XYZ file of C-alpha atoms in Angstrom:
664
model
C 148.153 121.955 124.144
C 144.524 121.814 122.897
C 142.200 118.904 123.506
C 142.366 117.700 119.892
C 146.144 117.425 120.024
C 145.959 115.621 123.340
C 143.544 113.105 121.868
C 145.712 112.473 118.832
C 148.871 111.887 120.859
C 147.196 109.555 123.362
C 148.204 105.945 122.830
C 145.418 103.832 121.270
C 145.690 101.352 124.172
C 145.059 104.190 126.669
C 142.045 105.365 124.714
C 140.570 101.867 124.774
C 141.648 100.799 128.249
C 137.990 100.245 129.232
C 137.446 97.801 126.360
C 138.046 94.065 126.643
C 140.345 92.427 124.021
C 137.624 91.455 121.490
C 136.002 94.903 121.785
C 139.398 96.540 121.262
C 140.037 94.327 118.236
C 136.745 95.437 116.661
C 137.373 99.122 117.412
C 140.898 99.165 115.949
C 140.071 97.210 112.756
C 139.490 100.192 110.473
C 139.257 98.836 106.921
C 137.642 96.080 104.918
C 134.501 94.097 105.768
C 134.106 93.398 109.497
C 131.430 91.339 111.245
C 131.086 91.988 114.979
C 128.979 89.258 116.571
C 127.697 91.003 119.689
C 125.755 88.760 122.048
C 123.165 90.134 124.466
C 124.668 92.508 127.035
C 128.168 92.496 125.527
C 128.514 96.237 124.886
C 127.792 96.482 121.180
C 126.820 100.177 121.272
C 130.100 101.003 123.001
C 132.000 99.201 120.242
C 130.223 100.783 117.266
C 130.544 104.304 118.711
C 134.183 103.839 119.765
C 135.040 102.490 116.315
C 133.374 105.474 114.619
C 135.360 107.860 116.831
C 138.550 105.927 116.035
C 137.900 106.289 112.290
C 137.633 110.065 112.725
C 140.830 110.171 114.810
C 142.601 108.196 112.080
C 141.934 111.010 109.612
C 138.634 109.977 107.986
C 136.402 113.045 107.596
C 133.356 112.651 109.845
C 130.899 113.401 107.036
C 132.424 110.536 105.004
C 131.222 108.031 107.626
C 127.678 106.639 107.592
C 126.231 104.856 110.650
C 122.881 103.145 110.095
C 120.516 101.734 112.688
C 116.820 100.927 112.981
C 115.288 103.431 115.412
C 115.533 107.147 116.005
C 116.243 106.470 119.676
C 119.254 104.315 118.784
C 120.472 106.926 116.274
C 120.271 109.725 118.861
C 122.065 107.619 121.463
C 124.787 106.711 118.976
C 125.333 110.335 117.922
C 125.607 111.425 121.554
C 128.088 108.699 122.439
C 130.289 109.461 119.440
C 130.390 113.134 120.427
C 131.333 112.154 123.993
C 134.104 109.860 122.684
C 135.637 112.673 120.640
C 135.462 115.320 123.359
C 134.711 119.035 123.152
C 137.302 119.939 120.537
C 135.754 117.571 118.009
C 132.061 117.980 118.761
C 131.538 119.807 115.486
C 132.633 116.679 113.584
C 129.534 114.581 113.153
C 129.238 111.453 111.046
C 125.959 110.671 109.342
C 123.967 108.713 111.947
C 120.629 107.687 110.526
C 117.900 105.074 110.443
C 117.537 103.150 107.184
C 114.359 105.029 106.342
C 115.795 108.469 107.142
C 118.798 107.686 104.934
C 116.503 106.709 102.065
C 114.386 109.847 102.496
C 117.545 111.963 102.144
C 118.501 110.133 98.957
C 114.991 110.309 97.491
C 114.658 114.030 98.261
C 117.630 114.516 95.916
C 117.023 111.864 93.269
C 113.369 110.692 93.112
C 112.462 112.830 90.085
C 114.262 110.216 87.964
C 111.363 107.882 88.851
C 108.670 110.419 87.993
C 107.874 111.601 91.520
C 108.173 115.210 92.724
C 110.868 116.076 95.296
C 108.037 117.237 97.558
C 106.490 113.750 97.838
C 104.598 113.002 101.054
C 104.915 109.849 103.178
C 101.723 107.891 103.900
C 101.016 106.421 107.301
C 99.354 103.061 107.945
C 95.795 104.446 107.975
C 96.403 106.245 104.678
C 97.720 102.997 103.203
C 94.600 101.110 104.254
C 92.397 103.804 102.718
C 94.233 103.479 99.382
C 94.137 99.674 99.655
C 90.358 99.767 100.242
C 89.900 101.763 97.042
C 92.200 99.408 95.099
C 90.227 96.354 96.276
C 86.948 98.059 95.426
C 88.245 98.810 91.919
C 88.866 95.108 91.284
C 85.577 94.215 93.028
C 87.062 92.368 95.982
C 85.003 92.748 99.166
C 86.150 92.811 102.795
C 85.029 89.204 103.267
C 87.546 88.082 100.657
C 90.390 90.376 101.718
C 90.561 93.200 104.221
C 92.498 96.357 103.318
C 94.898 95.745 106.227
C 95.681 92.253 104.883
C 96.457 93.698 101.446
C 98.753 96.316 102.996
C 100.585 93.538 104.880
C 101.027 91.483 101.683
C 102.291 94.512 99.762
C 104.681 95.341 102.620
C 106.130 91.809 102.588
C 106.589 91.998 98.815
C 108.273 95.395 98.953
C 110.572 94.310 101.805
C 111.687 91.439 99.581
C 112.280 93.813 96.647
C 109.166 92.709 94.720
C 107.599 95.453 92.570
C 104.036 95.667 91.153
C 105.438 94.540 87.778
C 106.980 91.372 89.232
C 104.406 90.521 91.927
C 102.430 88.058 89.771
C 105.564 85.883 89.551
C 105.411 85.506 93.343
C 101.826 84.276 93.595
C 100.882 80.818 94.839
C 97.077 81.017 95.058
C 94.045 83.066 94.014
C 94.371 85.498 96.940
C 97.997 86.165 96.024
C 96.952 86.849 92.432
C 94.199 89.284 93.516
C 96.732 90.967 95.799
C 99.146 91.380 92.903
C 96.437 93.016 90.757
C 95.439 95.309 93.644
C 99.136 96.061 94.311
C 99.439 97.651 90.864
C 96.368 99.849 91.436
C 97.550 100.728 94.945
C 100.933 101.862 93.641
C 99.406 103.928 90.813
C 97.146 105.674 93.351
C 100.145 106.460 95.564
C 102.143 107.924 92.709
C 99.182 109.946 91.425
C 98.921 111.491 94.913
C 102.664 112.317 94.890
C 103.021 110.009 97.870
C 105.089 107.018 98.925
C 104.542 104.530 101.710
C 107.129 103.508 104.282
C 108.301 100.466 102.330
C 108.672 102.567 99.163
C 111.438 104.524 100.859
C 113.588 101.391 100.601
C 112.121 99.948 97.403
C 112.440 103.170 95.371
C 115.978 103.813 96.636
C 116.920 100.346 95.414
C 115.169 101.009 92.110
C 117.204 104.190 91.670
C 120.437 102.337 92.417
C 119.590 99.557 89.944
C 118.242 101.665 87.062
C 120.352 104.831 87.287
C 124.106 104.178 87.609
C 124.804 107.909 87.898
C 122.547 108.136 90.982
C 124.302 105.152 92.584
C 127.710 106.602 91.778
C 126.823 109.941 93.389
C 125.656 108.223 96.565
C 128.642 105.848 96.681
C 131.024 108.785 96.484
C 129.554 110.348 99.628
C 130.845 107.707 102.050
C 134.194 106.004 102.617
C 132.991 103.908 105.557
C 129.600 102.412 106.454
C 128.635 100.914 109.828
C 125.352 99.061 110.411
C 123.869 98.275 113.821
C 121.398 95.401 114.466
C 122.449 93.814 111.177
C 120.480 90.643 111.930
C 117.262 92.656 111.419
C 117.941 93.708 107.821
C 115.504 92.736 105.085
C 116.340 92.190 101.400
C 115.921 95.848 100.420
C 118.100 97.072 103.285
C 120.807 94.530 102.498
C 120.810 95.552 98.825
C 121.065 99.270 99.674
C 124.052 98.719 101.969
C 125.747 96.337 99.518
C 125.340 98.915 96.738
C 126.779 101.767 98.812
C 129.971 99.867 99.810
C 130.542 98.050 96.508
C 133.491 100.262 95.532
C 135.497 99.958 98.774
C 133.996 97.219 101.025
C 134.686 99.327 104.129
C 131.678 97.892 105.905
C 131.361 97.086 109.611
C 128.188 95.354 110.744
C 127.274 94.657 114.358
C 124.586 92.206 115.328
C 123.610 88.880 116.836
C 121.976 86.106 114.851
C 120.662 84.705 118.154
C 118.498 87.835 118.494
C 117.010 87.786 114.987
C 113.273 87.841 115.833
C 111.663 89.865 113.041
C 111.305 87.313 110.242
C 107.576 88.125 110.069
C 108.586 91.657 109.070
C 110.900 90.488 106.321
C 114.171 90.390 108.288
C 116.459 87.630 107.000
C 118.893 86.044 109.436
C 120.790 84.765 106.376
C 122.319 88.226 105.928
C 124.334 87.910 109.132
C 124.881 84.150 108.803
C 126.205 84.557 105.246
C 128.185 87.767 105.774
C 131.522 86.118 104.947
C 130.192 84.732 101.676
C 128.594 88.067 100.734
C 131.825 89.921 101.580
C 134.797 87.586 100.983
C 137.769 88.119 103.276
C 135.606 89.530 106.047
C 137.050 89.538 109.542
C 134.834 88.198 112.347
C 135.071 89.379 115.966
C 132.976 87.695 118.650
C 131.841 89.673 121.704
C 130.884 87.044 124.284
C 131.579 88.769 127.628
C 128.180 89.559 129.126
C 128.009 92.321 131.742
C 124.232 92.271 132.251
C 123.029 88.903 133.524
C 123.919 86.507 136.317
C 125.643 83.206 135.527
C 122.426 81.300 136.306
C 120.451 83.261 133.734
C 123.128 82.964 131.068
C 123.459 79.213 131.657
C 119.813 78.756 130.638
C 120.114 81.141 127.701
C 123.208 79.419 126.301
C 121.687 75.979 126.719
C 118.463 77.013 124.981
C 119.923 78.738 121.928
C 122.335 75.858 121.242
C 119.302 73.936 119.956
C 119.239 76.196 116.884
C 121.289 74.626 114.127
C 121.895 77.559 111.759
C 123.836 80.011 113.919
C 127.311 81.415 114.510
C 129.073 79.444 117.219
C 129.349 81.572 120.372
C 128.581 81.474 124.077
C 127.790 84.241 126.531
C 130.325 84.440 129.365
C 129.064 85.943 132.646
C 130.998 88.744 134.355
C 128.583 89.175 137.247
C 128.875 87.410 140.544
C 126.425 84.554 140.804
C 122.880 85.343 141.844
C 119.825 83.365 142.848
C 118.613 80.388 140.829
C 116.180 80.967 137.985
C 112.710 80.055 139.221
C 110.238 77.852 137.338
C 106.603 78.080 138.398
C 103.515 76.107 137.348
C 99.966 77.233 138.189
C 96.632 75.448 137.710
C 95.297 77.955 135.163
C 95.871 81.393 133.639
C 93.869 83.177 136.363
C 96.007 81.592 139.076
C 99.140 82.494 137.112
C 98.172 86.178 137.070
C 97.035 86.195 140.729
C 100.212 84.576 142.050
C 102.643 86.618 139.971
C 100.977 89.882 140.985
C 100.728 88.778 144.647
C 104.474 88.157 144.700
C 105.182 91.516 143.038
C 102.962 93.257 145.606
C 104.977 91.625 148.390
C 108.285 92.641 146.781
C 107.154 96.253 146.393
C 105.260 96.759 149.655
C 107.262 94.591 152.043
C 110.774 94.383 150.582
C 110.699 97.904 149.105
C 111.738 96.737 145.622
C 111.234 99.555 143.116
C 108.223 98.724 140.948
C 110.024 100.303 137.964
C 112.619 97.495 138.159
C 110.058 94.802 137.300
C 108.804 93.629 133.899
C 106.240 91.000 132.902
C 106.945 89.680 129.401
C 104.432 87.775 127.276
C 104.196 86.384 123.744
C 100.734 87.460 122.562
C 98.620 90.577 122.983
C 95.787 88.595 124.594
C 97.842 87.594 127.644
C 98.151 90.872 129.617
C 94.403 91.340 130.298
C 94.345 89.146 133.418
C 97.565 90.707 134.723
C 96.133 94.198 134.241
C 93.039 93.183 136.233
C 95.146 91.884 139.116
C 97.526 94.850 139.084
C 94.610 97.279 139.286
C 93.048 95.240 142.092
C 96.346 95.336 143.985
C 96.691 99.097 143.328
C 100.097 98.582 141.697
C 101.246 101.177 139.207
C 101.865 99.646 135.772
C 102.111 100.609 132.118
C 101.241 98.476 129.098
C 104.125 99.263 126.753
C 103.478 99.865 123.085
C 99.974 101.322 123.438
C 98.532 103.848 121.033
C 101.202 106.022 119.460
C 100.917 109.804 119.747
C 100.792 110.031 115.948
C 97.943 107.482 115.757
C 95.482 109.622 117.739
C 92.538 110.924 115.749
C 93.120 114.613 116.469
C 96.821 114.373 115.601
C 96.060 112.518 112.371
C 93.512 115.192 111.433
C 95.965 118.048 111.967
C 98.736 116.186 110.141
C 96.320 115.680 107.223
C 95.763 119.452 107.100
C 99.504 120.068 106.997
C 100.000 117.368 104.333
C 97.230 118.812 102.130
C 98.848 122.240 102.506
C 102.362 120.976 101.733
C 101.352 118.730 98.827
C 98.146 119.715 96.903
C 98.168 116.347 95.081
C 97.871 114.406 98.358
C 94.226 113.452 97.948
C 94.300 110.851 100.732
C 94.954 113.623 103.265
C 92.568 115.962 101.488
C 89.683 113.484 101.687
C 90.277 112.993 105.418
C 89.794 116.669 106.251
C 87.634 117.973 103.397
C 84.630 118.145 105.756
C 86.383 117.995 109.151
C 85.269 120.143 110.864
C 82.009 120.241 108.879
C 82.006 122.960 106.196
C 79.076 121.932 103.961
C 80.912 119.466 101.687
C 78.920 116.247 101.985
C 79.754 112.662 101.009
C 77.700 112.818 97.796
C 79.686 115.867 96.619
C 82.965 114.092 97.313
C 81.837 110.915 95.515
C 80.805 112.886 92.409
C 84.135 114.688 92.330
C 86.042 111.407 92.709
C 84.028 109.798 89.881
C 84.803 112.720 87.569
C 88.431 112.688 88.694
C 88.734 109.036 87.676
C 86.964 109.612 84.334
C 89.159 112.600 83.429
C 92.298 111.115 84.980
C 92.818 114.437 86.711
C 93.280 115.670 90.257
C 90.230 116.444 92.343
C 90.893 120.177 92.492
C 91.197 120.234 88.698
C 87.703 118.832 88.063
C 85.780 121.129 90.438
C 85.134 123.931 87.843
C 83.691 121.440 85.323
C 81.603 119.711 88.005
C 80.129 123.080 89.025
C 79.533 124.163 85.402
C 77.691 120.914 84.651
C 75.762 121.197 87.908
C 77.002 117.842 89.201
C 77.526 119.536 92.541
C 75.507 122.349 94.086
C 76.597 125.977 93.986
C 76.659 125.941 97.783
C 79.035 122.964 97.845
C 81.139 124.606 95.122
C 81.399 127.790 97.200
C 82.444 125.746 100.270
C 85.105 123.963 98.193
C 86.407 127.270 96.871
C 86.649 128.706 100.370
C 88.426 125.566 101.610
C 90.941 125.705 98.734
C 91.635 129.362 99.503
C 92.309 128.443 103.138
C 94.847 125.779 102.134
C 96.530 128.089 99.614
C 96.727 130.933 102.137
C 98.381 128.747 104.762
C 100.723 127.248 102.158
C 102.034 130.771 101.508
C 102.369 131.465 105.243
C 104.363 128.297 105.921
C 106.651 129.009 102.957
C 107.146 132.639 103.977
C 107.866 132.045 107.689
C 109.127 128.484 108.280
C 110.706 129.441 111.628
C 107.230 130.503 112.782
C 105.566 127.198 111.910
C 104.233 126.439 115.395
C 102.376 129.760 115.599
C 100.969 129.330 112.072
C 99.761 125.791 112.854
C 98.109 127.071 116.036
C 96.441 129.834 114.032
C 95.152 127.226 111.565
C 93.643 125.176 114.423
C 91.884 128.286 115.717
C 90.583 129.317 112.295
C 89.011 125.931 111.530
C 87.821 125.733 115.183
C 89.239 122.266 115.795
C 88.585 122.686 119.525
C 84.898 122.930 118.588
C 85.256 119.656 116.686
C 86.618 118.012 119.842
C 83.634 119.305 121.840
C 81.265 117.744 119.254
C 83.079 114.405 119.052
C 83.648 113.822 122.783
C 80.960 114.561 125.367
C 83.094 113.416 128.335
C 84.851 116.523 129.792
C 87.929 114.452 130.699
C 88.208 113.229 127.091
C 87.891 116.806 125.862
C 90.706 117.956 128.163
C 92.946 115.028 127.172
C 92.383 115.608 123.432
C 93.092 119.339 123.825
C 96.318 118.506 125.668
C 97.290 116.267 122.746
C 96.889 119.260 120.422
C 99.163 121.296 122.719
C 101.746 118.496 122.422
C 101.297 118.577 118.655
C 102.175 122.293 118.530
C 105.122 121.636 120.858
C 106.368 118.878 118.510
C 106.501 121.481 115.720
C 108.341 123.860 118.055
C 110.913 121.183 118.904
C 111.438 120.391 115.219
C 112.063 124.065 114.376
C 114.546 124.423 117.249
C 116.685 121.461 116.197
C 116.536 122.108 112.433
C 118.976 124.364 110.583
C 116.562 124.810 107.676
C 113.023 124.093 108.914
C 110.198 123.556 106.440
C 106.695 122.175 106.537
C 107.792 119.242 104.364
C 110.687 118.636 106.767
C 108.387 118.525 109.791
C 105.987 116.132 108.062
C 108.910 113.908 107.128
C 110.070 113.891 110.759
C 106.548 113.093 111.960
C 106.169 110.236 109.451
C 109.468 108.648 110.485
C 108.826 109.146 114.217
C 105.301 107.789 113.869
C 106.620 104.491 112.485
C 109.429 104.255 115.034
C 108.213 101.829 117.692
C 110.664 103.268 120.210
C 109.636 106.882 119.667
C 107.134 106.759 122.553
C 108.991 104.081 124.529
C 111.491 106.394 126.227
C 108.767 108.301 128.101
C 107.076 105.035 129.075
C 110.321 103.574 130.430
C 110.970 106.664 132.550
C 107.764 106.087 134.521
C 108.152 104.421 137.901
C 105.755 101.639 137.021
C 105.822 97.930 136.311
C 106.284 97.295 132.583
C 103.914 94.911 130.823
C 105.215 94.189 127.337
C 105.561 91.651 124.540
C 108.829 89.808 124.066
C 109.293 91.600 120.739
C 108.916 95.002 122.423
C 111.428 94.041 125.126
C 114.339 93.581 122.725
C 117.121 96.042 123.539
C 115.885 96.605 127.105
C 116.933 95.197 130.468
C 115.297 94.923 133.897
C 116.535 93.751 137.315
C 113.498 91.456 137.681
C 111.694 89.690 134.837
C 108.663 87.394 134.811
C 108.216 85.476 131.546
C 104.653 84.164 131.574
C 102.778 81.677 129.408
C 105.712 79.317 128.831
C 103.540 76.798 126.992
C 103.259 75.126 123.629
C 101.031 77.220 121.307
C 102.024 80.392 123.156
C 105.833 80.150 123.137
C 106.474 78.717 120.627
C 103.389 80.274 119.048
C 100.919 77.911 117.400
C 101.568 79.453 113.957
C 105.250 78.498 114.157
C 104.424 74.949 115.291
C 102.484 74.468 112.062
C 105.368 75.966 110.063
C 108.898 74.838 109.304
C 112.025 74.549 111.462
C 113.046 78.137 110.726
C 109.890 79.418 112.442
C 110.521 77.344 115.560
C 114.123 78.598 115.515
C 112.878 82.194 115.512
C 110.546 81.470 118.438
C 113.525 79.960 120.289
C 115.488 83.138 119.628
C 112.530 85.120 120.958
C 112.623 83.108 124.195
C 116.394 83.718 124.347
C 115.814 87.474 123.981
C 113.292 87.362 126.837
C 115.614 85.449 129.157
C 118.528 87.827 128.531
C 116.414 90.891 129.455
C 116.744 89.809 133.116
C 119.739 91.215 134.965
C 119.413 89.573 138.384
C 116.110 87.732 138.876
C 114.192 85.612 136.367
C 110.950 83.681 136.879
C 109.517 81.467 134.128
C 105.810 80.695 134.555
C 103.249 78.484 132.915
C 99.612 77.505 133.387
C 98.641 73.820 133.393
C 95.372 74.705 131.665
C 93.857 77.630 129.759
C 90.368 78.489 128.637
C 89.681 78.189 124.931
C 86.214 78.999 123.615
C 84.911 79.081 127.192
C 86.243 75.631 128.138
C 89.284 74.827 130.245
C 91.786 72.761 128.278
C 95.121 71.296 129.404
C 98.238 72.990 128.069
C 101.654 71.469 127.482
C 104.859 72.958 128.880
C 106.871 74.822 126.267
C 109.512 72.645 124.636
C 111.926 75.464 125.461
C 111.571 74.682 129.174
C 112.881 71.196 128.527
C 115.671 72.421 126.277
C 117.042 74.921 128.784
C 117.091 72.433 131.694
C 119.759 69.753 132.025
C 118.702 66.169 131.451
C 118.879 65.348 135.152
C 116.336 68.037 136.082
C 112.588 67.928 135.632
C 111.268 70.459 133.159
C 109.002 72.184 135.665
C 109.378 72.874 139.381
C 106.615 74.526 141.357
């Protein structure tokens, strides 16, 4: 008998013998709306993958199932686990496992022409967005002192996440800055579209626009899936909620997994209301609570449960420990922030050097990006290996951004943001004055920059020498465009050839005089070529546009570089936000003070902001598997003067009334 037949005849109870009763209930509920409330450490990934495999076993075609999550890392892990659940005979059956943004890219690559964009649109990164925003602000004569380009990009991102378009933005203004932002938003969006580009938030916004304005597009996409599963549902914003609701409207076969107690991304547009109001959004929904925690000791969970109970708007649940009891959670107070760093690092040094605790098992978690500096100083002084998680992304490095700009300008001739980045990098005799004259004419004629070059040369607005350099540069881009189209499986070699032809190594030598910097930057370029190689190997139909799409999505995925960082045998220094989804045997949560945790901005806000800070503290506590230390400084320096600090209200809330809030 083959493996498939064996799987099908196995009793469901046998297949799910490793699941506890609530997990089994979630896995075997195969139709209608289902909310799985999965507390920290309760095995949510196991449930969502086992349920997907069960749908396939029940006769649902794998390609009729859509699983959506937030990071590429989570999507890869989910796909691998589903394959393992189904066994060798079913490995070929793969459901759609995708991030929200990857899903929207797939839809837009098929349908975006209805909105007046080409199918070959490019995806802007953050730096590109700020460049376009700077131009938009300049057009409406708003200087950096009034509004920085980064602030405008953040405002536009918040609007788009909430489903607000340039046409409706003025209805969402409350002050003069909002109004200026709304005017700049319109210019920003026109510039994007003119460049045949979209930004990251557009991937969601434009997909929603298609679904709302073109019923035939929505119908085509609805007919692709019979079942939809969403992981980390508490992190969805308005656009994401609307996309999912639209896709399941015809059948309501929607399973969402999440935990309202871990909703910590309100500042990004995530709305905890989506998970709190699931039963009202999808009447008749079944709710399954996963409360059995297999990660933390009873002592840690006792504090976590006590703390989060202070939030009023939440689903009623309580984490139940399944680990034998461990040591008590430690509370430590130090005179100041320097003493806090010295003592924490001294203890870690003792654990590592004397008790032979693995340094990779230890994490120091903090609320703000200013806090780790003192800890880094002490760790270096103690010669302890550490890594500051969430540093500069591979795709944010200057040399990588330059080479990506070349590939974008080759793939999409209308992408003037990329073109302007590399038009004279490395130097090829096209100066700033030439570029400015071309841009002025481009605006006057409402034409692309390449289109106005012949007229600019004829009218002697630019020199013959600059015109010749532009012509040679255009020929280079056209020649490589043909090469990439002709031999997509040979993309890595072609990209390497391009780097050699423009002598980008020479550019590195000019920019960086330090030999070590030169070596490091050259190694980054080697990694860049290898990233193209890896893309070609895993893609059935590789293309330059496909690689750029991959790079854009990976570049915005905060976990894309995290896996390599976590593999290092080093202490992890990281923010509480970055720690979500991770776990460590030993955790130090530092800076447990008012104005740090909760952050001062939330103290000045409403109850919902304090509630989110409380959830953030809860996330931090539940990262600790066996040992947790909560630290605070009695005073901190502000503007060069030492000032007393108050213990975080969360310390009081997580201790019983009979205990003091702080013990040294």
